[in-house]
PDB file of C-alpha atoms in Angstrom:
ATOM      1  CA  UNK D 641     174.732  77.235-108.546  1.00 43.00           C
ATOM      2  CA  UNK D 642     173.983  73.464-109.739  1.00 42.00           C
ATOM      3  CA  UNK D 643     171.645  71.538-107.510  1.00 45.00           C
ATOM      4  CA  UNK D 644     173.318  67.985-107.657  1.00 46.00           C
ATOM      5  CA  UNK D 645     175.140  66.318-110.284  1.00 45.00           C
ATOM      6  CA  UNK D 646     173.721  63.956-112.680  1.00 45.00           C
ATOM      7  CA  UNK D 647     175.249  60.795-114.006  1.00 46.00           C
ATOM      8  CA  UNK D 648     177.188  60.597-117.159  1.00 42.00           C
ATOM      9  CA  UNK D 649     174.805  59.184-120.235  1.00 44.00           C
ATOM     10  CA  UNK D 650     176.461  57.766-123.090  1.00 46.00           C
ATOM     11  CA  UNK D 651     175.468  60.778-125.313  1.00 44.00           C
ATOM     12  CA  UNK D 652     177.847  63.159-122.882  1.00 52.00           C
ATOM     13  CA  UNK D 653     180.787  63.912-124.590  1.00 60.00           C
ATOM     14  CA  UNK D 654     183.682  62.449-122.158  1.00 55.00           C
ATOM     15  CA  UNK D 655     181.892  63.753-119.195  1.00 83.00           C
ATOM     16  CA  UNK D 656     181.578  67.417-119.944  1.00 89.00           C
ATOM     17  CA  UNK D 657     178.364  67.815-118.357  1.00 90.00           C
ATOM     18  CA  UNK D 658     179.432  65.812-115.247  1.00 92.00           C
ATOM     19  CA  UNK D 659     182.434  67.897-114.858  1.00 93.00           C
ATOM     20  CA  UNK D 660     180.853  71.253-115.368  1.00 93.00           C
ATOM     21  CA  UNK D 661     178.091  70.526-112.793  1.00 92.00           C
ATOM     22  CA  UNK D 662     180.559  69.289-110.446  1.00 93.00           C
ATOM     23  CA  UNK D 663     182.637  72.371-110.356  1.00 92.00           C
ATOM     24  CA  UNK D 664     179.755  74.677-110.422  1.00 91.00           C
ATOM     25  CA  UNK D 665     178.561  72.749-107.288  1.00 90.00           C
ATOM     26  CA  UNK D 666     181.890  72.470-105.269  1.00 90.00           C
ATOM     27  CA  UNK D 667     182.963  76.156-106.585  1.00 88.00           C
ATOM     28  CA  UNK D 668     186.553  75.506-105.620  1.00 89.00           C
ATOM     29  CA  UNK D 669     189.873  74.911-107.446  1.00 93.00           C
ATOM     30  CA  UNK D 670     190.672  71.565-108.886  1.00 93.00           C
ATOM     31  CA  UNK D 671     193.302  69.989-110.850  1.00 93.00           C
ATOM     32  CA  UNK D 672     192.122  67.428-113.580  1.00 92.00           C
ATOM     33  CA  UNK D 673     193.705  64.511-110.924  1.00 93.00           C
ATOM     34  CA  UNK D 674     191.509  65.939-108.054  1.00 93.00           C
ATOM     35  CA  UNK D 675     188.504  65.727-110.584  1.00 93.00           C
ATOM     36  CA  UNK D 676     189.243  62.426-111.829  1.00 93.00           C
ATOM     37  CA  UNK D 677     189.757  60.783-108.096  1.00 93.00           C
ATOM     38  CA  UNK D 678     186.598  62.369-107.092  1.00 91.00           C
ATOM     39  CA  UNK D 679     184.375  61.360-110.153  1.00 90.00           C
ATOM     40  CA  UNK D 680     185.774  58.425-111.845  1.00 85.00           C
ATOM     41  CA  UNK D 681     184.290  55.732-109.102  1.00 84.00           C
ATOM     42  CA  UNK D 682     180.791  56.965-109.415  1.00 85.00           C
ATOM     43  CA  UNK D 683     180.823  57.864-113.092  1.00 85.00           C
ATOM     44  CA  UNK D 684     183.360  55.699-114.863  1.00 85.00           C
ATOM     45  CA  UNK D 685     185.365  58.599-116.054  1.00 86.00           C
ATOM     46  CA  UNK D 686     189.092  57.748-117.414  1.00 88.00           C
ATOM     47  CA  UNK D 687     191.961  60.154-116.802  1.00 90.00           C
ATOM     48  CA  UNK D 688     192.536  61.038-120.389  1.00 91.00           C
ATOM     49  CA  UNK D 689     188.848  61.912-120.734  1.00 90.00           C
ATOM     50  CA  UNK D 690     189.046  64.078-117.769  1.00 92.00           C
ATOM     51  CA  UNK D 691     191.943  66.106-118.868  1.00 92.00           C
ATOM     52  CA  UNK D 692     190.452  66.849-122.368  1.00 92.00           C
ATOM     53  CA  UNK D 693     187.146  67.633-120.964  1.00 92.00           C
ATOM     54  CA  UNK D 694     188.458  70.028-118.338  1.00 91.00           C
ATOM     55  CA  UNK D 695     190.544  71.904-121.272  1.00 93.00           C
ATOM     56  CA  UNK D 696     187.677  71.952-123.675  1.00 94.00           C
ATOM     57  CA  UNK D 697     185.414  73.549-121.017  1.00 93.00           C
ATOM     58  CA  UNK D 698     188.316  75.956-120.351  1.00 92.00           C
ATOM     59  CA  UNK D 699     188.466  76.900-124.057  1.00 93.00           C
ATOM     60  CA  UNK D 700     185.164  77.323-124.499  1.00 92.00           C
ATOM     61  CA  UNK D 701     184.958  79.825-121.511  1.00 91.00           C
ATOM     62  CA  UNK D 702     182.588  77.713-119.502  1.00 91.00           C
ATOM     63  CA  UNK D 703     185.482  77.370-116.556  1.00 92.00           C
ATOM     64  CA  UNK D 704     188.552  79.098-115.725  1.00 92.00           C
ATOM     65  CA  UNK D 705     191.982  77.657-115.755  1.00 93.00           C
ATOM     66  CA  UNK D 706     194.853  78.805-114.182  1.00 93.00           C
ATOM     67  CA  UNK D 707     198.687  77.468-114.632  1.00 92.00           C
ATOM     68  CA  UNK D 708     201.457  77.055-111.448  1.00 89.00           C
ATOM     69  CA  UNK D 709     204.386  75.600-112.607  1.00 88.00           C
ATOM     70  CA  UNK D 710     203.548  72.450-114.707  1.00 87.00           C
ATOM     71  CA  UNK D 711     199.947  72.113-112.922  1.00 89.00           C
ATOM     72  CA  UNK D 712     197.007  73.325-114.193  1.00 92.00           C
ATOM     73  CA  UNK D 713     193.883  74.111-111.868  1.00 93.00           C
ATOM     74  CA  UNK D 714     190.445  74.789-112.999  1.00 94.00           C
ATOM     75  CA  UNK D 715     187.607  76.404-111.101  1.00 93.00           C
ATOM     76  CA  UNK D 716     184.023  77.661-111.822  1.00 91.00           C
ATOM     77  CA  UNK D 717     183.626  81.016-113.630  1.00 90.00           C
ATOM     78  CA  UNK D 718     182.595  83.293-110.687  1.00 87.00           C
ATOM     79  CA  UNK D 719     181.045  85.728-112.821  1.00 83.00           C
ATOM     80  CA  UNK D 720     178.317  83.645-112.951  1.00 85.00           C
ATOM     81  CA  UNK D 721     177.613  83.754-109.044  1.00 80.00           C
ATOM     82  CA  UNK D 722     175.884  86.848-107.602  1.00 79.00           C
ATOM     83  CA  UNK D 723     178.187  89.086-105.516  1.00 80.00           C
ATOM     84  CA  UNK D 724     178.524  88.728-101.754  1.00 74.00           C
ATOM     85  CA  UNK D 725     178.715  92.016 -99.883  1.00 82.00           C
ATOM     86  CA  UNK D 726     180.902  92.587 -97.008  1.00 85.00           C
ATOM     87  CA  UNK D 727     177.800  92.500 -94.650  1.00 87.00           C
ATOM     88  CA  UNK D 728     176.658  89.094 -96.127  1.00 82.00           C
ATOM     89  CA  UNK D 729     180.319  87.598 -95.540  1.00 82.00           C
ATOM     90  CA  UNK D 730     180.340  88.724 -92.089  1.00 88.00           C
ATOM     91  CA  UNK D 731     176.912  87.191 -91.474  1.00 88.00           C
ATOM     92  CA  UNK D 732     178.090  83.815 -93.055  1.00 84.00           C
ATOM     93  CA  UNK D 733     181.140  84.064 -90.904  1.00 88.00           C
ATOM     94  CA  UNK D 734     178.834  84.569 -87.726  1.00 92.00           C
ATOM     95  CA  UNK D 735     176.734  81.769 -88.608  1.00 91.00           C
ATOM     96  CA  UNK D 736     179.454  79.461 -89.354  1.00 89.00           C
ATOM     97  CA  UNK D 737     180.732  80.503 -85.735  1.00 91.00           C
ATOM     98  CA  UNK D 738     177.505  79.733 -84.210  1.00 92.00           C
ATOM     99  CA  UNK D 739     177.239  76.031 -86.018  1.00 92.00           C
ATOM    100  CA  UNK D 740     180.776  75.569 -84.682  1.00 93.00           C
ATOM    101  CA  UNK D 741     179.744  76.500 -81.304  1.00 92.00           C
ATOM    102  CA  UNK D 742     176.537  74.077 -81.539  1.00 93.00           C
ATOM    103  CA  UNK D 743     178.886  71.298 -83.281  1.00 93.00           C
ATOM    104  CA  UNK D 744     181.144  71.651 -79.916  1.00 92.00           C
ATOM    105  CA  UNK D 745     178.345  71.332 -77.659  1.00 92.00           C
ATOM    106  CA  UNK D 746     176.469  68.466 -79.319  1.00 93.00           C
ATOM    107  CA  UNK D 747     180.163  66.813 -79.582  1.00 93.00           C
ATOM    108  CA  UNK D 748     180.627  67.218 -75.622  1.00 92.00           C
ATOM    109  CA  UNK D 749     176.902  65.960 -75.075  1.00 92.00           C
ATOM    110  CA  UNK D 750     177.555  62.645 -77.264  1.00 93.00           C
ATOM    111  CA  UNK D 751     180.688  61.996 -75.456  1.00 92.00           C
ATOM    112  CA  UNK D 752     179.274  62.376 -72.003  1.00 91.00           C
ATOM    113  CA  UNK D 753     176.136  60.159 -73.135  1.00 91.00           C
ATOM    114  CA  UNK D 754     178.615  57.555 -74.406  1.00 90.00           C
ATOM    115  CA  UNK D 755     180.355  57.545 -71.204  1.00 90.00           C
ATOM    116  CA  UNK D 756     176.968  57.010 -69.450  1.00 87.00           C
ATOM    117  CA  UNK D 757     175.919  54.250 -71.916  1.00 87.00           C
ATOM    118  CA  UNK D 758     179.311  52.540 -71.059  1.00 87.00           C
ATOM    119  CA  UNK D 759     178.747  52.866 -67.348  1.00 85.00           C
ATOM    120  CA  UNK D 760     175.125  51.295 -67.825  1.00 81.00           C
ATOM    121  CA  UNK D 761     176.437  48.523 -70.123  1.00 82.00           C
ATOM    122  CA  UNK D 762     178.890  47.573 -67.244  1.00 82.00           C
ATOM    123  CA  UNK D 763     176.219  48.100 -64.484  1.00 81.00           C
ATOM    124  CA  UNK D 764     174.015  45.084 -63.091  1.00 78.00           C
ATOM    125  CA  UNK D 765     170.533  44.856 -64.326  1.00 83.00           C
ATOM    126  CA  UNK D 766     167.863  44.953 -61.936  1.00 84.00           C
ATOM    127  CA  UNK D 767     167.149  41.145 -62.402  1.00 87.00           C
ATOM    128  CA  UNK D 768     171.031  40.191 -61.690  1.00 85.00           C
ATOM    129  CA  UNK D 769     171.158  42.920 -58.763  1.00 86.00           C
ATOM    130  CA  UNK D 770     168.261  41.005 -57.083  1.00 88.00           C
ATOM    131  CA  UNK D 771     169.796  37.577 -57.537  1.00 89.00           C
ATOM    132  CA  UNK D 772     173.080  38.901 -56.184  1.00 88.00           C
ATOM    133  CA  UNK D 773     171.238  40.426 -53.101  1.00 89.00           C
ATOM    134  CA  UNK D 774     169.594  37.158 -52.499  1.00 90.00           C
ATOM    135  CA  UNK D 775     172.869  35.049 -52.734  1.00 90.00           C
ATOM    136  CA  UNK D 776     174.627  37.575 -50.301  1.00 90.00           C
ATOM    137  CA  UNK D 777     171.667  37.431 -47.837  1.00 89.00           C
ATOM    138  CA  UNK D 778     172.174  33.529 -48.180  1.00 89.00           C
ATOM    139  CA  UNK D 779     175.872  33.833 -47.522  1.00 89.00           C
ATOM    140  CA  UNK D 780     175.203  36.173 -44.726  1.00 89.00           C
ATOM    141  CA  UNK D 781     172.815  33.780 -42.961  1.00 87.00           C
ATOM    142  CA  UNK D 782     175.652  30.878 -43.243  1.00 87.00           C
ATOM    143  CA  UNK D 783     178.205  32.983 -41.613  1.00 87.00           C
ATOM    144  CA  UNK D 784     175.304  33.805 -38.969  1.00 87.00           C
ATOM    145  CA  UNK D 785     174.920  30.065 -38.174  1.00 86.00           C
ATOM    146  CA  UNK D 786     178.511  29.356 -38.384  1.00 83.00           C
ATOM    147  CA  UNK D 787     179.272  32.178 -35.745  1.00 84.00           C
ATOM    148  CA  UNK D 788     176.525  30.965 -33.658  1.00 83.00           C
ATOM    149  CA  UNK D 789     178.093  27.485 -33.522  1.00 80.00           C
ATOM    150  CA  UNK D 790     181.357  28.728 -32.695  1.00 79.00           C
ATOM    151  CA  UNK D 791     179.917  31.170 -29.599  1.00 76.00           C
ATOM    152  CA  UNK D 792     178.193  27.907 -28.233  1.00 78.00           C
ATOM    153  CA  UNK D 793     180.889  25.656 -28.420  1.00 72.00           C
ATOM    154  CA  UNK D 794     182.217  24.587 -24.986  1.00 70.00           C
ATOM    155  CA  UNK D 795     185.719  23.394 -26.127  1.00 71.00           C
ATOM    156  CA  UNK D 796     187.280  27.005 -26.727  1.00 73.00           C
ATOM    157  CA  UNK D 797     191.178  27.191 -26.549  1.00 77.00           C
ATOM    158  CA  UNK D 798     192.095  29.605 -23.576  1.00 81.00           C
ATOM    159  CA  UNK D 799     195.012  32.191 -23.846  1.00 84.00           C
ATOM    160  CA  UNK D 800     197.042  30.187 -21.594  1.00 86.00           C
ATOM    161  CA  UNK D 801     196.680  26.934 -23.647  1.00 84.00           C
ATOM    162  CA  UNK D 802     197.499  28.669 -26.657  1.00 85.00           C
ATOM    163  CA  UNK D 803     200.717  29.961 -25.209  1.00 87.00           C
ATOM    164  CA  UNK D 804     201.336  26.368 -23.855  1.00 89.00           C
ATOM    165  CA  UNK D 805     201.098  25.015 -27.213  1.00 88.00           C
ATOM    166  CA  UNK D 806     203.472  27.699 -28.891  1.00 86.00           C
ATOM    167  CA  UNK D 807     206.188  26.979 -26.419  1.00 87.00           C
ATOM    168  CA  UNK D 808     206.315  23.123 -26.764  1.00 88.00           C
ATOM    169  CA  UNK D 809     206.393  23.661 -30.851  1.00 85.00           C
ATOM    170  CA  UNK D 810     209.337  25.964 -30.024  1.00 86.00           C
ATOM    171  CA  UNK D 811     210.800  23.243 -27.835  1.00 87.00           C
ATOM    172  CA  UNK D 812     210.266  20.282 -30.455  1.00 85.00           C
ATOM    173  CA  UNK D 813     211.755  22.603 -33.307  1.00 86.00           C
ATOM    174  CA  UNK D 814     214.727  23.348 -31.499  1.00 86.00           C
ATOM    175  CA  UNK D 815     215.199  19.730 -30.472  1.00 88.00           C
ATOM    176  CA  UNK D 816     214.899  18.514 -34.339  1.00 84.00           C
ATOM    177  CA  UNK D 817     217.579  21.140 -35.194  1.00 85.00           C
ATOM    178  CA  UNK D 818     219.658  19.870 -32.614  1.00 88.00           C
ATOM    179  CA  UNK D 819     219.282  16.278 -33.705  1.00 87.00           C
ATOM    180  CA  UNK D 820     219.542  16.949 -37.233  1.00 83.00           C
ATOM    181  CA  UNK D 821     222.785  18.835 -36.944  1.00 87.00           C
ATOM    182  CA  UNK D 822     224.463  16.071 -34.870  1.00 87.00           C
ATOM    183  CA  UNK D 823     223.203  13.287 -37.445  1.00 83.00           C
ATOM    184  CA  UNK D 824     224.767  15.439 -39.918  1.00 84.00           C
ATOM    185  CA  UNK D 825     228.089  15.884 -38.162  1.00 86.00           C
ATOM    186  CA  UNK D 826     228.235  11.992 -37.477  1.00 85.00           C
ATOM    187  CA  UNK D 827     227.409  11.212 -41.198  1.00 83.00           C
ATOM    188  CA  UNK D 828     230.051  13.310 -42.311  1.00 84.00           C
ATOM    189  CA  UNK D 829     232.590  11.645 -40.247  1.00 85.00           C
ATOM    190  CA  UNK D 830     231.692   8.409 -41.608  1.00 86.00           C
ATOM    191  CA  UNK D 831     231.466   9.422 -45.238  1.00 85.00           C
ATOM    192  CA  UNK D 832     235.069  10.688 -45.052  1.00 86.00           C
ATOM    193  CA  UNK D 833     236.320   6.832 -44.943  1.00 84.00           C
ATOM    194  CA  UNK D 834     233.339   5.423 -46.731  1.00 84.00           C
ATOM    195  CA  UNK D 835     233.917   4.491 -50.384  1.00 88.00           C
ATOM    196  CA  UNK D 836     230.759   5.217 -51.666  1.00 86.00           C
ATOM    197  CA  UNK D 837     228.684   8.271 -52.086  1.00 88.00           C
ATOM    198  CA  UNK D 838     226.274   9.600 -49.561  1.00 84.00           C
ATOM    199  CA  UNK D 839     223.068   8.725 -51.222  1.00 85.00           C
ATOM    200  CA  UNK D 840     224.288   5.109 -51.426  1.00 87.00           C
ATOM    201  CA  UNK D 841     225.357   5.433 -47.686  1.00 83.00           C
ATOM    202  CA  UNK D 842     221.804   6.567 -46.586  1.00 82.00           C
ATOM    203  CA  UNK D 843     220.307   3.633 -48.872  1.00 86.00           C
ATOM    204  CA  UNK D 844     222.364   0.947 -47.416  1.00 85.00           C
ATOM    205  CA  UNK D 845     221.623   1.976 -43.612  1.00 83.00           C
ATOM    206  CA  UNK D 846     218.077   2.766 -44.457  1.00 83.00           C
ATOM    207  CA  UNK D 847     217.897   6.439 -43.423  1.00 81.00           C
ATOM    208  CA  UNK D 848     215.531   8.728 -44.725  1.00 83.00           C
ATOM    209  CA  UNK D 849     215.760  12.501 -44.786  1.00 83.00           C
ATOM    210  CA  UNK D 850     213.739  15.397 -44.420  1.00 81.00           C
ATOM    211  CA  UNK D 851     213.872  16.034 -48.176  1.00 83.00           C
ATOM    212  CA  UNK D 852     212.958  12.315 -48.868  1.00 80.00           C
ATOM    213  CA  UNK D 853     209.691  12.736 -46.714  1.00 82.00           C
ATOM    214  CA  UNK D 854     209.200  16.170 -48.283  1.00 82.00           C
ATOM    215  CA  UNK D 855     209.121  17.748 -44.702  1.00 82.00           C
ATOM    216  CA  UNK D 856     210.496  21.445 -44.141  1.00 84.00           C
ATOM    217  CA  UNK D 857     211.498  22.305 -40.983  1.00 80.00           C
ATOM    218  CA  UNK D 858     209.804  25.385 -39.429  1.00 80.00           C
ATOM    219  CA  UNK D 859     211.752  28.574 -39.015  1.00 75.00           C
ATOM    220  CA  UNK D 860     210.994  28.646 -35.188  1.00 64.00           C
TER     221      UNK D 860
END
């Protein structure tokens, strides 16, 4: 089997040497289009030159040719390769299976390492962690001082005082609603015989509504 492919020289007749070496190295069937696609970028072979070179190699018996419908397939002459016994084939299959198992294990290991790397990249560095701990300690110290001030204060609101404030609030909100409803009723009666709009009426009498003052009545 060939050991690599040499670059085509100017003396090479249409890439014969390159194509012959390529087919022997790969040792698998190719169409002229396949060979052209695989070699034209590296060796600058034209498609017509590839087709002619492969036909010539086949005519000279250096490679084999098979026709399937309108397509021709070319491959290396297998007679040049040593025969492989059944035992050798089984050994190769076994080796391939072992390699596949190794590839799967390595791939799994790579995925695990990649996950660990992502986790490490998203974690704080030692310096960042030390800085954050210091900030948390300072924050805790400030909260502790604030708590001590609250505990030592003498103006705490008793539950009874709190209940009284809530009751007064409820009373005032209830009175607010009552007066607003009465004002709305009176204004409605006046507007029935008033020739202008409600807005003009409010401006003339100098009344400011809750909406004008951007005040919202509490729910309770």
